[in-house]
Coordinates of C-alpha atoms and ligand atoms in Angstrom, one line a residue:
M18 CA -82.9 -35.2 -159.8
A19 CA -81.6 -33.1 -162.6
Y20 CA -84.9 -31.4 -162.6
L21 CA -84.4 -30.0 -159.1
K22 CA -81.1 -28.6 -160.0
L23 CA -82.6 -26.8 -162.9
V24 CA -85.1 -25.3 -160.6
L25 CA -82.5 -23.6 -158.6
V26 CA -80.8 -22.0 -161.5
V27 CA -83.4 -21.0 -164.0
S28 CA -86.5 -18.9 -163.9
I29 CA -89.8 -20.2 -165.2
T30 CA -89.4 -18.1 -168.3
E31 CA -86.0 -19.7 -169.1
L32 CA -87.3 -23.2 -168.3
V33 CA -90.2 -22.8 -170.8
R34 CA -87.9 -21.3 -173.4
A35 CA -85.7 -24.4 -173.1
D36 CA -88.7 -26.7 -173.4
P37 CA -91.3 -25.3 -175.7
S38 CA -93.5 -28.4 -175.2
L39 CA -94.5 -26.9 -171.9
K40 CA -96.1 -24.0 -173.8
F41 CA -99.9 -23.7 -174.5
P42 CA -100.9 -22.5 -177.9
P43 CA -101.3 -18.7 -178.3
G44 CA -104.9 -17.8 -177.5
F45 CA -105.5 -20.8 -175.3
K46 CA -107.8 -19.6 -172.5
F47 CA -107.5 -20.3 -168.8
G48 CA -110.5 -19.8 -166.5
T49 CA -112.5 -21.0 -163.5
A50 CA -116.1 -21.9 -163.0
T51 CA -119.0 -21.7 -160.5
S52 CA -122.8 -21.9 -160.7
A53 CA -125.6 -19.8 -159.4
Y54 CA -127.1 -22.0 -156.8
Q55 CA -123.8 -23.0 -155.4
I56 CA -122.5 -19.5 -154.8
E57 CA -125.2 -16.8 -154.9
G58 CA -127.3 -17.3 -151.8
A59 CA -130.0 -14.6 -151.5
W60 CA -132.5 -17.3 -152.4
N61 CA -135.6 -15.2 -151.7
V62 CA -134.2 -11.7 -152.0
S63 CA -136.1 -9.2 -154.1
D64 CA -138.6 -11.0 -156.3
K65 CA -136.6 -14.1 -156.9
G66 CA -138.8 -17.2 -157.4
E67 CA -138.2 -20.6 -155.8
S68 CA -136.1 -23.1 -157.7
V69 CA -136.0 -26.9 -157.3
W70 CA -132.8 -26.6 -155.4
D71 CA -134.4 -24.2 -152.9
R72 CA -137.2 -26.6 -152.4
F73 CA -135.0 -29.7 -152.3
T74 CA -132.5 -28.4 -149.7
H75 CA -135.4 -27.0 -147.6
A76 CA -137.5 -30.1 -147.7
R77 CA -134.9 -32.9 -147.9
S78 CA -132.3 -32.2 -145.2
D79 CA -132.2 -36.0 -144.8
V80 CA -130.4 -36.3 -148.2
I81 CA -128.1 -33.3 -147.8
H82 CA -125.0 -33.2 -145.7
N83 CA -125.8 -31.7 -142.3
G84 CA -129.0 -30.2 -143.8
H85 CA -126.9 -27.5 -145.6
T86 CA -128.7 -25.2 -148.0
G87 CA -127.7 -22.6 -150.6
D88 CA -129.7 -19.9 -148.7
V89 CA -126.6 -17.8 -148.2
A90 CA -123.8 -19.9 -149.8
C91 CA -120.8 -17.6 -150.7
D92 CA -123.3 -14.7 -150.7
S93 CA -122.1 -13.8 -154.2
Y94 CA -125.4 -12.0 -154.8
H95 CA -124.1 -9.4 -152.4
Q96 CA -120.4 -10.0 -152.6
W97 CA -119.8 -10.5 -156.3
K98 CA -117.2 -7.8 -156.4
K99 CA -115.0 -10.1 -154.3
D100 CA -115.4 -12.8 -156.9
V101 CA -114.4 -10.4 -159.7
Q102 CA -111.4 -9.3 -157.5
I103 CA -110.1 -12.8 -156.9
A104 CA -110.7 -13.7 -160.6
A105 CA -108.6 -10.7 -161.5
E106 CA -105.9 -11.7 -158.9
L107 CA -105.6 -15.1 -160.7
G108 CA -105.3 -13.4 -164.0
L109 CA -108.1 -15.4 -165.5
H110 CA -108.9 -15.1 -169.2
H111 CA -112.5 -16.2 -168.6
Y112 CA -114.9 -16.8 -165.7
R113 CA -117.7 -19.3 -166.2
F114 CA -120.8 -18.7 -164.0
S115 CA -124.5 -19.5 -164.4
I116 CA -127.7 -17.5 -164.3
S117 CA -130.4 -18.5 -161.9
W118 CA -133.5 -18.9 -164.0
T119 CA -135.8 -17.8 -161.1
R120 CA -133.7 -14.7 -160.3
L121 CA -134.2 -13.5 -163.8
L122 CA -137.7 -14.9 -164.5
P123 CA -139.3 -15.3 -161.0
S124 CA -142.2 -17.4 -162.3
G125 CA -140.1 -19.4 -164.7
I126 CA -142.2 -18.3 -167.6
S127 CA -140.9 -15.5 -169.8
N128 CA -143.7 -13.0 -169.3
Y129 CA -141.9 -11.0 -166.7
V130 CA -138.2 -10.2 -166.2
S131 CA -136.9 -9.2 -162.7
E132 CA -135.2 -5.8 -162.8
D133 CA -133.0 -6.7 -159.8
G134 CA -132.1 -10.0 -161.3
N135 CA -131.2 -8.4 -164.6
K136 CA -129.1 -5.8 -162.8
Y137 CA -127.2 -8.4 -160.8
Y138 CA -126.0 -10.3 -163.9
S139 CA -125.5 -7.1 -165.9
D140 CA -123.2 -5.6 -163.2
L141 CA -121.3 -8.9 -162.8
I142 CA -120.7 -9.0 -166.5
D143 CA -119.6 -5.4 -166.6
G144 CA -117.4 -5.9 -163.6
L145 CA -115.6 -8.8 -165.2
L146 CA -115.1 -7.0 -168.5
E147 CA -113.6 -4.0 -166.7
K148 CA -110.9 -6.3 -165.5
G149 CA -110.4 -7.9 -168.9
I150 CA -112.0 -11.2 -167.9
E151 CA -114.4 -12.8 -170.5
P152 CA -117.7 -13.9 -169.0
M153 CA -118.7 -17.4 -170.0
V154 CA -122.4 -17.8 -169.2
T155 CA -124.2 -21.1 -168.4
I156 CA -127.9 -20.5 -169.0
F157 CA -129.0 -23.5 -166.9
H158 CA -127.0 -25.2 -164.2
W159 CA -129.7 -27.3 -162.5
D160 CA -131.8 -24.7 -160.6
L161 CA -135.0 -25.2 -162.5
P162 CA -138.0 -23.0 -161.5
Q163 CA -140.1 -25.0 -159.0
R164 CA -143.2 -23.9 -160.9
L165 CA -142.0 -25.7 -164.0
Q166 CA -141.0 -28.7 -161.9
D167 CA -144.6 -28.8 -160.7
L168 CA -145.6 -29.2 -164.3
G169 CA -143.2 -32.1 -164.8
G170 CA -139.9 -30.3 -165.2
W171 CA -137.6 -31.9 -167.7
T172 CA -140.0 -34.8 -168.3
N173 CA -142.6 -32.5 -169.8
P174 CA -142.0 -32.0 -173.6
L175 CA -143.1 -28.3 -173.3
I176 CA -139.9 -27.6 -171.3
S177 CA -137.9 -27.2 -174.6
D178 CA -140.0 -24.2 -175.4
W179 CA -139.9 -22.8 -171.9
F180 CA -136.1 -23.1 -171.9
A181 CA -135.8 -21.6 -175.4
D182 CA -137.9 -18.6 -174.4
Y183 CA -135.8 -18.1 -171.3
A184 CA -132.6 -18.4 -173.4
R185 CA -133.8 -15.8 -175.8
I186 CA -134.3 -13.3 -172.9
V187 CA -130.8 -14.1 -171.6
Y188 CA -129.3 -13.5 -175.0
S189 CA -131.2 -10.3 -175.6
L190 CA -130.0 -8.9 -172.3
Y191 CA -126.3 -10.0 -172.4
A192 CA -125.3 -11.1 -175.9
D193 CA -123.8 -7.6 -176.5
R194 CA -121.2 -8.5 -173.9
V195 CA -121.0 -12.3 -173.6
K196 CA -119.4 -14.3 -176.4
F197 CA -119.2 -17.7 -174.8
W198 CA -122.4 -19.5 -173.9
I199 CA -123.3 -22.8 -172.4
T200 CA -126.9 -23.6 -172.8
I201 CA -127.2 -26.5 -170.3
N202 CA -124.8 -28.0 -167.8
E203 CA -124.4 -31.8 -167.6
P204 CA -127.7 -33.5 -168.4
L205 CA -125.9 -36.7 -167.4
I206 CA -126.2 -35.5 -163.8
F207 CA -129.6 -33.9 -163.7
C208 CA -131.2 -36.6 -165.9
D209 CA -129.4 -39.8 -165.3
F210 CA -127.8 -39.4 -161.9
A211 CA -130.7 -37.5 -160.4
Y212 CA -133.5 -39.9 -161.4
N213 CA -131.3 -42.9 -160.5
S214 CA -130.2 -41.8 -157.1
G215 CA -132.8 -39.3 -155.8
K216 CA -129.8 -37.3 -154.4
M217 CA -130.3 -34.3 -156.7
A218 CA -133.4 -32.1 -157.1
P219 CA -136.2 -32.8 -157.7
G220 CA -135.4 -36.0 -155.6
T221 CA -137.6 -38.3 -157.6
I222 CA -136.3 -41.8 -158.3
D223 CA -137.5 -43.0 -161.7
P224 CA -134.5 -44.4 -163.5
Y225 CA -136.3 -46.3 -166.2
V226 CA -138.7 -43.7 -167.6
A227 CA -138.0 -40.1 -166.3
T228 CA -134.3 -40.4 -167.1
Y229 CA -134.8 -40.9 -170.8
L230 CA -137.7 -38.4 -171.1
C231 CA -135.3 -35.8 -169.6
S232 CA -132.5 -36.8 -172.0
K233 CA -134.6 -36.2 -175.0
H234 CA -136.1 -32.9 -173.8
V235 CA -132.7 -31.6 -172.8
L236 CA -131.4 -32.2 -176.3
L237 CA -134.4 -30.4 -177.9
A238 CA -134.1 -27.5 -175.4
H239 CA -130.5 -27.1 -176.2
A240 CA -131.1 -27.3 -180.0
K241 CA -133.8 -24.7 -179.9
A242 CA -131.7 -22.3 -177.8
W243 CA -128.7 -22.8 -180.1
R244 CA -130.8 -22.0 -183.1
I245 CA -132.3 -18.9 -181.5
Y246 CA -128.7 -17.6 -181.0
D247 CA -127.7 -18.7 -184.5
E248 CA -130.7 -17.0 -186.2
E249 CA -131.3 -13.9 -184.1
F250 CA -128.0 -13.0 -182.5
K251 CA -124.9 -14.5 -184.2
L252 CA -124.7 -12.1 -187.1
R253 CA -124.5 -9.1 -184.7
F254 CA -122.5 -10.6 -181.8
H255 CA -120.4 -13.4 -183.2
G256 CA -120.6 -15.5 -180.0
K257 CA -120.3 -19.3 -179.6
V258 CA -122.8 -21.6 -178.0
S259 CA -122.6 -25.2 -176.8
I260 CA -123.9 -27.6 -174.2
A261 CA -121.5 -28.8 -171.4
N262 CA -121.3 -32.5 -170.8
Q263 CA -120.0 -34.4 -167.8
L264 CA -117.8 -37.0 -169.3
I265 CA -116.7 -40.1 -167.5
W266 CA -114.1 -42.0 -169.3
Y267 CA -114.5 -45.8 -169.3
E268 CA -111.1 -47.4 -169.8
E269 CA -110.6 -50.8 -171.4
I270 CA -108.2 -52.9 -169.3
S271 CA -108.6 -56.3 -171.1
P272 CA -109.8 -57.1 -174.6
A273 CA -112.7 -58.9 -173.0
D274 CA -114.3 -55.6 -171.9
K275 CA -113.9 -53.9 -175.2
E276 CA -117.6 -54.1 -176.1
T277 CA -118.9 -53.2 -172.7
V278 CA -116.5 -50.2 -172.4
E279 CA -117.6 -48.9 -175.8
F280 CA -121.2 -49.4 -174.9
L281 CA -120.8 -47.4 -171.7
N282 CA -118.9 -44.6 -173.5
Q283 CA -121.7 -44.5 -176.1
L284 CA -124.3 -44.5 -173.3
S285 CA -122.9 -41.9 -171.0
T286 CA -121.0 -39.7 -173.5
G287 CA -122.7 -40.6 -176.7
I288 CA -126.3 -40.0 -175.5
Y289 CA -125.8 -36.3 -175.2
S290 CA -123.2 -36.0 -178.0
H291 CA -124.2 -38.2 -180.9
P292 CA -127.4 -36.4 -181.5
I293 CA -125.5 -33.1 -181.7
Y294 CA -122.0 -33.8 -183.1
S295 CA -122.3 -36.9 -185.3
E296 CA -122.9 -36.6 -189.0
K297 CA -125.9 -38.8 -188.8
G298 CA -127.6 -37.4 -185.7
G299 CA -130.0 -39.2 -183.5
W300 CA -129.3 -41.6 -180.5
P301 CA -125.9 -43.2 -180.5
P302 CA -125.3 -46.5 -182.3
G303 CA -126.4 -49.6 -180.3
I304 CA -128.2 -47.7 -177.5
E305 CA -131.5 -47.1 -179.2
E306 CA -131.9 -50.7 -180.2
I307 CA -131.0 -52.2 -176.8
I308 CA -133.4 -50.0 -174.9
A309 CA -136.2 -50.6 -177.4
E310 CA -135.7 -54.3 -177.1
K311 CA -135.6 -54.2 -173.3
S312 CA -138.7 -52.0 -173.1
K313 CA -140.6 -54.4 -175.4
K314 CA -139.7 -57.4 -173.2
E315 CA -140.8 -55.5 -170.2
G316 CA -144.2 -54.9 -171.7
Y317 CA -143.9 -51.2 -172.5
P318 CA -146.0 -50.2 -175.6
R319 CA -143.0 -48.2 -176.9
S320 CA -139.3 -47.7 -176.1
R321 CA -138.6 -46.0 -172.8
L322 CA -136.0 -44.1 -174.7
P323 CA -138.3 -41.9 -176.7
A324 CA -137.6 -41.9 -180.4
F325 CA -136.7 -38.8 -182.4
S326 CA -138.7 -37.9 -185.4
N327 CA -136.6 -37.1 -188.6
E328 CA -137.5 -33.5 -188.0
E329 CA -136.1 -33.6 -184.4
I330 CA -133.0 -35.3 -185.6
N331 CA -132.4 -32.5 -188.0
L332 CA -133.3 -29.9 -185.5
I333 CA -130.6 -31.1 -183.0
R334 CA -127.8 -32.2 -185.4
G335 CA -125.1 -29.7 -185.8
T336 CA -126.2 -27.4 -183.0
Y337 CA -122.7 -26.6 -181.6
D338 CA -119.8 -24.2 -182.1
F339 CA -117.4 -26.2 -180.0
Y340 CA -117.4 -29.2 -177.6
A341 CA -117.8 -28.2 -173.9
L342 CA -116.3 -30.9 -171.7
N343 CA -116.3 -31.3 -168.0
Y344 CA -114.0 -34.1 -166.8
Y345 CA -113.2 -35.4 -163.3
T346 CA -112.9 -39.1 -163.2
S347 CA -112.7 -42.4 -165.0
R348 CA -113.9 -46.0 -164.5
V349 CA -113.3 -49.5 -165.6
V350 CA -116.0 -52.1 -166.0
R351 CA -116.8 -55.5 -164.5
P352 CA -119.9 -57.7 -164.6
L353 CA -122.3 -57.6 -161.7
K354 CA -121.7 -60.3 -159.1
D355 CA -124.6 -62.6 -158.2
G356 CA -127.2 -60.8 -156.2
E357 CA -125.4 -57.4 -156.7
I358 CA -127.8 -54.7 -157.7
A359 CA -125.7 -51.6 -158.6
G360 CA -122.1 -50.5 -158.6
P361 CA -120.5 -47.9 -156.4
W362 CA -121.5 -45.3 -158.9
P363 CA -125.2 -46.1 -159.3
I364 CA -125.6 -44.4 -162.7
F365 CA -124.9 -45.1 -166.3
G366 CA -126.2 -48.5 -166.7
S367 CA -125.3 -50.4 -163.5
L368 CA -129.0 -50.6 -162.7
E369 CA -130.4 -50.7 -166.2
F370 CA -127.7 -52.8 -168.0
G371 CA -126.2 -55.0 -165.3
I372 CA -122.8 -53.6 -165.6
A373 CA -120.7 -52.6 -162.5
T374 CA -118.0 -50.0 -162.7
D375 CA -114.8 -49.9 -160.7
T376 CA -111.6 -48.0 -160.3
L377 CA -108.0 -49.2 -160.4
P378 CA -105.8 -49.3 -157.3
E379 CA -103.0 -47.5 -159.1
W380 CA -105.3 -44.5 -159.9
G381 CA -105.0 -41.4 -157.7
K382 CA -107.3 -41.0 -154.7
S383 CA -109.0 -38.0 -153.2
Q384 CA -110.8 -37.6 -149.9
I385 CA -114.1 -38.3 -151.8
D386 CA -114.3 -41.9 -152.9
V387 CA -116.0 -41.2 -156.3
F388 CA -113.4 -38.7 -157.4
V389 CA -110.7 -41.1 -158.3
T390 CA -108.1 -39.4 -160.5
F391 CA -106.9 -40.7 -163.8
P392 CA -105.5 -37.8 -165.8
A393 CA -104.8 -39.9 -168.9
G394 CA -108.6 -40.5 -169.0
L395 CA -109.0 -36.9 -170.1
R396 CA -106.7 -37.4 -173.1
H397 CA -108.3 -40.7 -174.0
M398 CA -111.7 -39.1 -173.8
M399 CA -110.7 -36.3 -176.2
S400 CA -109.4 -38.8 -178.7
W401 CA -112.6 -40.8 -178.4
L402 CA -114.5 -37.6 -179.2
K403 CA -112.3 -37.0 -182.2
N404 CA -112.7 -40.6 -183.5
N405 CA -116.5 -40.3 -183.1
Y406 CA -117.2 -36.8 -184.2
G407 CA -114.2 -35.6 -186.1
D408 CA -112.1 -32.5 -185.6
I409 CA -114.1 -30.3 -183.3
Q410 CA -112.8 -27.6 -181.0
I411 CA -112.8 -28.7 -177.4
F412 CA -113.2 -26.3 -174.5
I413 CA -112.6 -27.9 -171.1
T414 CA -115.3 -26.1 -169.1
E415 CA -114.7 -27.9 -165.8
N416 CA -111.9 -30.0 -164.1
G417 CA -111.1 -29.9 -160.5
Y418 CA -110.2 -31.7 -157.3
P419 CA -112.1 -32.1 -154.0
N420 CA -111.0 -32.2 -150.4
R421 CA -112.9 -32.6 -147.2
E422 CA -110.4 -31.5 -144.7
E423 CA -107.5 -29.4 -145.7
K424 CA -104.4 -28.6 -143.8
E425 CA -104.7 -24.8 -143.8
L426 CA -104.3 -23.6 -147.3
H427 CA -101.6 -26.0 -148.5
D428 CA -103.4 -28.0 -151.1
I429 CA -100.5 -29.6 -152.9
D430 CA -102.7 -32.5 -154.0
R431 CA -104.9 -30.1 -155.9
I432 CA -101.8 -28.5 -157.5
Q433 CA -100.7 -31.9 -158.6
F434 CA -104.1 -32.7 -160.0
I435 CA -104.2 -29.5 -162.1
H436 CA -100.7 -30.0 -163.3
D437 CA -101.3 -33.6 -164.3
H438 CA -104.5 -32.8 -166.2
L439 CA -102.9 -29.9 -168.0
E440 CA -100.0 -32.2 -169.0
Q441 CA -102.5 -34.5 -170.7
V442 CA -104.1 -31.5 -172.4
L443 CA -100.7 -30.6 -173.9
L444 CA -100.2 -34.2 -175.0
S445 CA -103.7 -34.1 -176.7
I446 CA -102.7 -30.9 -178.4
H447 CA -99.2 -31.8 -179.4
E448 CA -99.4 -35.5 -180.0
D449 CA -103.0 -36.2 -180.9
N450 CA -103.6 -33.0 -182.9
I451 CA -106.7 -32.1 -180.9
D452 CA -107.9 -28.6 -181.0
V453 CA -108.3 -27.8 -177.3
I454 CA -109.0 -24.1 -176.9
G455 CA -109.4 -23.6 -173.2
Y456 CA -109.3 -25.0 -169.7
T457 CA -111.5 -24.2 -166.7
V458 CA -110.9 -25.1 -163.1
W459 CA -113.8 -26.1 -161.0
S460 CA -113.9 -24.0 -158.9
L461 CA -112.9 -20.4 -158.3
M462 CA -113.9 -20.9 -154.6
D463 CA -115.5 -23.3 -152.2
N464 CA -119.2 -23.5 -152.6
L465 CA -122.3 -25.7 -152.0
E466 CA -121.3 -29.0 -153.4
W467 CA -124.9 -30.1 -153.9
F468 CA -125.9 -33.0 -151.6
E469 CA -122.4 -32.9 -150.0
G470 CA -123.2 -29.4 -148.7
Y471 CA -120.2 -27.3 -147.7
S472 CA -118.2 -30.4 -146.6
V473 CA -116.6 -30.9 -150.0
K474 CA -114.3 -28.2 -151.1
F475 CA -113.2 -27.6 -154.7
G476 CA -111.9 -24.0 -154.4
L477 CA -108.7 -22.4 -155.5
Y478 CA -109.9 -20.0 -152.8
K479 CA -111.1 -21.1 -149.4
V480 CA -114.4 -19.5 -148.3
D481 CA -115.0 -19.0 -144.6
F482 CA -118.6 -20.0 -144.2
E483 CA -118.6 -19.0 -140.5
D484 CA -117.8 -15.4 -141.5
P485 CA -120.8 -13.3 -142.3
Q486 CA -118.6 -11.6 -145.0
R487 CA -117.8 -15.0 -146.4
S488 CA -114.1 -14.0 -146.8
R489 CA -112.2 -15.6 -149.6
S490 CA -108.5 -16.6 -149.1
P491 CA -106.2 -18.0 -151.7
R492 CA -104.9 -21.6 -151.4
K493 CA -101.5 -22.5 -152.7
S494 CA -103.3 -23.9 -155.8
A495 CA -104.4 -20.3 -156.6
E496 CA -100.8 -19.2 -156.6
Y497 CA -99.9 -22.2 -158.8
Y498 CA -102.7 -21.5 -161.3
R499 CA -101.8 -17.8 -161.4
K500 CA -98.3 -18.9 -162.4
V501 CA -99.5 -21.2 -165.1
I502 CA -101.6 -18.4 -166.6
V503 CA -98.9 -15.8 -166.4
N504 CA -96.4 -18.1 -168.1
H505 CA -99.0 -19.6 -170.4
A506 CA -97.2 -22.9 -169.7
L507 CA -97.3 -26.0 -167.7
V508 CA -95.3 -24.9 -164.6
P509 CA -93.7 -28.0 -163.1
V510 CA -95.0 -28.7 -159.6
K511 CA -91.6 -29.3 -158.1
Y512 CA -90.4 -26.1 -159.4
L513 CA -93.2 -24.3 -157.6
Y514 CA -92.5 -26.1 -154.3
D515 CA -89.2 -24.3 -154.2
E516 CA -90.9 -21.0 -154.8
L517 CA -93.8 -21.5 -152.3
Ligands
GBH14 C1 -119.9 -30.9 -161.8 O1 -120.6 -32.2 -161.9 C2 -120.9 -29.8 -161.6 O2 -121.1 -29.1 -162.8 C3 -120.6 -28.9 -160.5 O3 -121.8 -28.2 -160.2 C4 -120.1 -29.6 -159.3 O4 -119.9 -28.8 -158.2 C5 -118.8 -30.3 -159.8 O5 -118.9 -31.1 -160.9 C6 -118.1 -31.1 -158.7 O6 -118.9 -32.2 -158.4 O7 -120.9 -40.9 -155.7 O8 -122.5 -41.8 -157.1 O9 -123.1 -40.3 -155.3 C7 -121.0 -32.8 -160.8 C8 -120.7 -34.3 -160.9 C9 -122.3 -35.4 -159.5 C10 -119.9 -35.9 -159.5 C11 -122.5 -36.2 -158.3 C12 -120.1 -36.6 -158.2 C13 -121.6 -38.0 -157.0 C14 -121.9 -39.4 -157.5 N1 -120.9 -34.9 -159.6 N2 -121.4 -37.2 -158.2 S1 -122.1 -40.7 -156.3

């Protein structure tokens, strides 16, 4: 290939100069992400309170791979300097991490702030800033205080105020240093997937009622937290706040699925986006009517998808500064076969709406069945967002590739994954005129992959979970990503092979 010849004679800098379409826009940010429960460990150190994930992993080893827990994880509570070190090695512009609610507020309620908890996050933020890395803070990444869960958790309407109180404390401690905020990570997973599958804390299966209560209360919680920042902190600190959504792209493969595909995109993406980003606000078109109708037929006195009052619609509408997007995989749709109950991905309507989802044989595979790769899905998803909500800035806050077993540190498949998705990002920017402002790899390092325990690895850095020091070693993908960042360009994979 001509390509390969090029590689031998020109440096990356020259290559990029010759092909400016490989360049990312100036100011485009590259980062990596983690979350508190998945990396911190120290689950009961100092005055930290119990979270639903502490409870779930301890009580439900039957659901979690090999009974793994986050008790120690990457031990980032003690070893956070190593995290800052590897983030600096990569040359990251930003590092996205989350705050453990019960580390900061042991009882879940905002009457008492843990001094040690505060110091931990404050030191981490300072450590990052010292290396020139911007902290991006997720306020809630699934580890709800168990005490609040005992009061119903996300199904209790009071949660939106408990969350807003907690968010205010977080801002008041760190808004002087943190400019990028994610209120809540992926309600699609902890509302829809959790209550459909029982595989996520709190482990309750209640797909028809709890799911939708959770959805509504998450949106109210996010909106209140966004407005607190807007009213009490923005003028002084000029930060940006958004909610991060897990987006699964549903691809149309024949004109016959057009309607079903649009329905699922509205259901899984629209449900947490339309209320915030659309001009009209409220639940997405079509969804509210269908669930109301179904609920009526089923004998419920009111829709299982709780309605919004006009006041609530206005409270939620417009509560964003950018769109935070987490993307991993896509699906196509097919009708349920006779006697079939749910698809291979038992969320987003397979139970509720009799739609099964599938993947295409030509899409990429990983060692984990559900993580089928379709990079173009990311581009299609962003165009869908633009068509539905107009010109909003998009920050990709997660994208990553899992492996179970890896041959040493040579993760060429992960390099290819990152390359192929970044290529789609450039097409979105250059061809579709979409304002993508950043990209974040999940994850900086291997960590507790929820019910998969430590068996599924997403890290640019390998973590040795046998080693009490939890040493971190760079995979080839770390080297690749570092090159992408230094060159601010899509470094061709083949090019890198020669250099590796
Ligand atoms: C993100 O979403 C999370 O934010 C992050 O914490 C997580 O580590 C990362 O992605 C990688 O998973 O096959 O039907 O049992 C998590 C989304 C939820 C996707 C569980 C895979 C398994 C579905 N994941 N899901 S199923």
